[in-house]
XYZ file of N, CA and C in Angstrom:
363
model
N 32.411 11.798 6.488
C 33.127 11.327 5.331
C 32.237 10.372 4.547
N 32.419 10.362 3.264
C 31.628 9.507 2.389
C 32.513 8.389 1.849
N 32.027 7.171 1.922
C 32.698 6.025 1.299
C 31.715 5.447 0.298
N 31.945 5.711 -0.952
C 30.983 5.278 -1.967
C 31.691 4.468 -3.041
N 31.352 3.191 -3.137
C 30.400 2.443 -2.320
C 30.994 2.123 -0.947
N 30.132 1.872 0.034
C 30.601 1.655 1.405
C 31.123 0.233 1.627
N 32.241 -0.074 1.002
C 32.841 -1.403 1.147
C 33.483 -1.548 2.520
N 33.719 -2.785 2.918
C 34.364 -3.033 4.208
C 35.714 -2.334 4.286
N 36.485 -2.413 3.231
C 37.809 -1.788 3.215
C 37.710 -0.277 3.399
N 36.799 0.354 2.695
C 36.656 1.815 2.803
C 36.145 2.232 4.173
N 35.190 1.490 4.708
C 34.661 1.851 6.027
C 35.714 1.645 7.107
N 36.477 0.591 7.003
C 37.568 0.359 7.956
C 38.579 1.505 7.890
N 38.899 1.931 6.675
C 39.845 3.038 6.497
C 39.291 4.325 7.091
N 38.014 4.612 6.843
C 37.413 5.830 7.400
C 37.473 5.828 8.922
N 37.189 4.690 9.529
C 37.244 4.609 10.984
C 38.672 4.839 11.472
N 39.655 4.272 10.787
C 41.053 4.467 11.171
C 41.479 5.923 11.023
N 40.870 6.633 10.069
C 41.184 8.053 9.867
C 40.511 8.956 10.896
N 39.613 8.385 11.695
C 38.973 9.161 12.744
C 37.545 9.577 12.469
N 36.926 9.030 11.445
C 35.523 9.366 11.173
C 34.663 8.928 12.353
N 33.680 9.748 12.689
C 32.805 9.460 13.822
C 31.465 8.868 13.414
N 31.071 9.055 12.162
C 29.771 8.549 11.717
C 29.787 8.350 10.206
N 28.759 7.669 9.730
C 28.661 7.357 8.306
C 27.726 8.325 7.593
N 28.090 8.630 6.352
C 27.238 9.370 5.424
C 26.931 8.406 4.282
N 25.676 8.001 4.162
C 25.293 7.131 3.040
C 25.007 8.042 1.871
N 25.831 7.945 0.829
C 25.778 8.939 -0.234
C 24.701 8.714 -1.279
N 24.413 7.500 -1.647
C 23.478 7.288 -2.752
C 22.182 6.674 -2.264
N 21.209 7.516 -1.977
C 19.925 7.013 -1.509
C 19.104 6.375 -2.622
N 19.521 6.514 -3.868
C 18.772 5.884 -4.960
C 18.714 4.375 -4.784
N 19.731 3.816 -4.114
C 19.754 2.367 -3.936
C 19.089 1.925 -2.635
N 18.549 2.857 -1.872
C 17.945 2.491 -0.600
C 16.541 1.934 -0.791
N 16.251 0.845 -0.099
C 14.888 0.320 -0.109
C 14.014 1.163 0.810
N 12.698 1.000 0.703
C 11.828 1.713 1.643
C 11.261 0.760 2.697
N 11.910 -0.370 2.866
C 11.536 -1.376 3.849
C 12.394 -1.187 5.105
N 11.771 -1.135 6.272
C 12.497 -0.856 7.510
C 13.559 -1.916 7.808
N 13.252 -3.183 7.574
C 14.243 -4.232 7.844
C 15.468 -4.084 6.948
N 15.241 -3.786 5.681
C 16.363 -3.616 4.749
C 17.183 -2.379 5.108
N 16.515 -1.300 5.519
C 17.234 -0.099 5.949
C 18.027 -0.378 7.225
N 17.461 -1.192 8.108
C 18.174 -1.577 9.330
C 19.449 -2.340 8.999
N 19.416 -3.129 7.933
C 20.614 -3.861 7.508
C 21.694 -2.899 7.021
N 21.292 -1.820 6.350
C 22.260 -0.801 5.917
C 22.908 -0.175 7.152
N 22.080 0.176 8.131
C 22.609 0.761 9.370
C 23.571 -0.208 10.063
N 23.188 -1.481 10.131
C 24.038 -2.486 10.783
C 25.379 -2.628 10.064
N 25.373 -2.497 8.751
C 26.620 -2.581 7.976
C 27.597 -1.499 8.437
N 27.115 -0.272 8.587
C 27.981 0.816 9.056
C 28.406 0.606 10.506
N 27.474 0.173 11.328
C 27.765 0.031 12.752
C 28.794 -1.057 13.029
N 28.921 -2.044 12.145
C 29.958 -3.079 12.318
C 31.350 -2.462 12.348
N 31.472 -1.274 11.812
C 32.767 -0.588 11.763
C 32.823 0.582 12.750
N 31.864 0.619 13.677
C 31.845 1.680 14.676
C 31.444 3.027 14.118
N 30.675 3.009 13.035
C 30.244 4.247 12.376
C 28.722 4.333 12.394
N 28.155 5.033 13.368
C 26.703 5.194 13.353
C 26.263 5.936 12.090
N 25.148 5.526 11.540
C 24.617 6.141 10.318
C 23.851 7.393 10.709
N 24.404 8.565 10.409
C 23.805 9.841 10.797
C 23.273 10.654 9.628
N 23.817 10.452 8.415
C 23.462 11.298 7.273
C 23.148 10.433 6.053
N 22.063 10.764 5.377
C 21.728 10.160 4.085
C 21.718 11.297 3.072
N 22.443 11.108 1.995
C 22.618 12.195 1.029
C 22.352 11.704 -0.389
N 21.845 12.606 -1.223
C 21.695 12.384 -2.669
C 20.578 11.422 -3.029
N 19.399 11.688 -2.575
C 18.309 10.847 -3.033
C 17.122 10.950 -2.129
N 16.152 10.091 -2.177
C 15.790 9.201 -3.262
C 15.469 9.986 -4.535
N 15.208 9.270 -5.589
C 14.948 9.911 -6.876
C 13.795 10.909 -6.773
N 14.030 12.113 -7.329
C 12.991 13.153 -7.324
C 12.811 13.772 -8.705
N 13.364 13.134 -9.726
C 13.324 13.727 -11.060
C 11.903 13.996 -11.544
N 10.987 13.087 -11.292
C 9.602 13.279 -11.748
C 8.904 14.377 -10.941
N 9.274 14.495 -9.679
C 8.718 15.562 -8.840
C 9.177 16.913 -9.371
N 10.476 17.052 -9.570
C 11.064 18.320 -10.005
C 10.511 18.755 -11.356
N 10.366 17.802 -12.258
C 9.925 18.129 -13.614
C 8.412 18.072 -13.786
N 7.683 17.719 -12.724
C 6.229 17.661 -12.810
C 5.728 16.587 -13.763
N 6.431 15.479 -13.820
C 6.075 14.410 -14.749
C 5.179 13.366 -14.088
N 4.584 12.539 -14.944
C 3.790 11.425 -14.458
C 4.660 10.569 -13.544
N 4.096 10.148 -12.442
C 4.847 9.369 -11.466
C 5.372 10.205 -10.311
N 5.146 11.520 -10.360
C 5.630 12.398 -9.285
C 4.999 12.034 -7.945
N 3.708 11.754 -7.941
C 3.025 11.428 -6.686
C 3.623 10.174 -6.049
N 3.959 9.196 -6.868
C 4.566 7.972 -6.352
C 5.951 8.255 -5.770
N 6.718 9.116 -6.441
C 8.037 9.465 -5.905
C 7.904 10.209 -4.579
N 6.917 11.077 -4.477
C 6.695 11.799 -3.216
C 6.387 10.813 -2.101
N 5.499 9.868 -2.364
C 5.130 8.891 -1.337
C 6.324 8.029 -0.941
N 7.140 7.613 -1.904
C 8.331 6.817 -1.596
C 9.321 7.644 -0.769
N 9.514 8.894 -1.142
C 10.415 9.780 -0.407
C 9.947 9.896 1.046
N 8.656 10.105 1.233
C 8.108 10.231 2.586
C 8.321 8.950 3.391
N 8.100 7.803 2.759
C 8.296 6.529 3.467
C 9.744 6.375 3.911
N 10.665 6.658 2.997
C 12.080 6.485 3.331
C 12.506 7.466 4.421
N 12.124 8.723 4.296
C 12.521 9.715 5.302
C 11.965 9.342 6.675
N 10.718 8.911 6.732
C 10.128 8.497 8.004
C 10.880 7.340 8.636
N 11.248 6.377 7.818
C 11.956 5.211 8.343
C 13.395 5.549 8.717
N 14.018 6.448 7.970
C 15.362 6.890 8.347
C 15.328 7.550 9.723
N 14.293 8.343 9.982
C 14.144 8.968 11.290
C 14.025 7.935 12.398
N 13.253 6.879 12.153
C 13.109 5.810 13.145
C 14.439 5.124 13.432
N 15.324 5.111 12.444
C 16.625 4.462 12.604
C 17.693 5.390 13.181
N 17.341 6.646 13.435
C 18.301 7.572 14.028
C 19.117 8.382 13.044
N 18.787 8.300 11.755
C 19.473 9.140 10.772
C 19.003 10.570 11.009
N 19.934 11.475 11.264
C 19.597 12.835 11.682
C 19.488 13.829 10.538
N 20.153 13.559 9.424
C 20.192 14.512 8.317
C 19.876 13.782 7.016
N 18.953 14.349 6.245
C 18.698 13.877 4.885
C 18.984 15.064 3.977
N 20.066 14.974 3.226
C 20.443 16.048 2.309
C 19.877 15.724 0.932
N 19.423 16.738 0.236
C 18.858 16.505 -1.086
C 19.307 17.597 -2.032
N 19.154 17.337 -3.294
C 19.513 18.274 -4.347
C 18.290 18.380 -5.241
N 17.526 19.439 -5.109
C 16.244 19.551 -5.808
C 16.445 20.097 -7.215
N 17.169 19.334 -8.018
C 17.421 19.714 -9.407
C 17.113 18.521 -10.295
N 16.641 18.767 -11.486
C 16.342 17.644 -12.374
C 17.619 16.962 -12.849
N 17.554 15.656 -12.959
C 18.689 14.912 -13.501
C 18.514 14.843 -15.011
N 19.461 15.403 -15.736
C 19.347 15.452 -17.192
C 20.050 14.275 -17.858
N 20.913 13.607 -17.145
C 21.553 12.389 -17.637
C 22.068 11.634 -16.427
N 22.609 10.467 -16.650
C 23.100 9.657 -15.537
C 24.229 10.319 -14.761
N 25.012 11.176 -15.423
C 26.166 11.756 -14.743
C 26.129 13.279 -14.664
N 24.974 13.870 -14.922
C 24.869 15.333 -14.845
C 23.527 15.712 -14.239
N 23.567 16.575 -13.251
C 22.332 17.007 -12.605
C 21.843 18.353 -13.129
N 22.734 19.216 -13.569
C 22.356 20.576 -13.917
C 23.068 20.992 -15.193
N 22.361 21.706 -16.018
C 22.967 22.302 -17.205
C 22.842 23.808 -17.047
N 23.941 24.538 -17.180
C 23.932 25.994 -17.045
C 24.432 26.634 -18.326
N 23.839 27.762 -18.657
C 24.369 28.556 -19.761
C 25.135 29.753 -19.223
N 24.805 30.172 -17.986
C 25.484 31.308 -17.361
C 25.263 31.235 -15.856
N 26.141 31.855 -15.102
C 25.996 31.881 -13.652
C 25.344 33.172 -13.158
N 25.093 34.117 -14.040
C 24.535 35.399 -13.614
C 23.188 35.695 -14.259
N 22.492 34.664 -14.695
C 21.178 34.863 -15.315
C 20.178 35.327 -14.265
N 19.376 36.303 -14.606
C 18.345 36.802 -13.700
C 17.073 36.002 -13.928
N 16.433 35.642 -12.838
C 15.217 34.846 -12.918
C 14.128 35.481 -12.061
N 13.082 34.758 -11.784
C 11.913 35.241 -11.053
C 12.301 36.056 -9.820
N 11.720 37.231 -9.662
C 11.969 38.085 -8.511
C 13.316 38.772 -8.525
N 14.014 38.709 -9.660
C 15.327 39.335 -9.755
C 16.457 38.485 -9.203
N 16.136 37.252 -8.782
C 17.179 36.368 -8.259
C 18.167 36.026 -9.362
N 19.408 35.852 -8.963
C 20.447 35.473 -9.931
C 20.783 34.006 -9.722
N 20.931 33.303 -10.811
C 21.206 31.866 -10.707
C 22.627 31.560 -11.108
């Protein structure tokens, strides 16, 4: 279950509902410092929710679009993923699509467009 933002009230409610672990939904706000990441884990664990999943980040817009700064985003992504592994986070979910605005990740004109290799999008 996702509690975004992961407030004390929401995490307490999730635990009461029977959640077994935490899903941190917005990795954009995650630091790449191990001590700071450990504090995020400790926040979840105070409510009996081990941090098992990190979803939706870190930022990859420059990587996806091939823009200046892509190499730095790759290095930051690698640092965070490595440190998440050290902390016992088992799943890092990502969405490899460019962010076109703050509240939209994808723009579609059709769901049946044919693309490279005959794939349909």
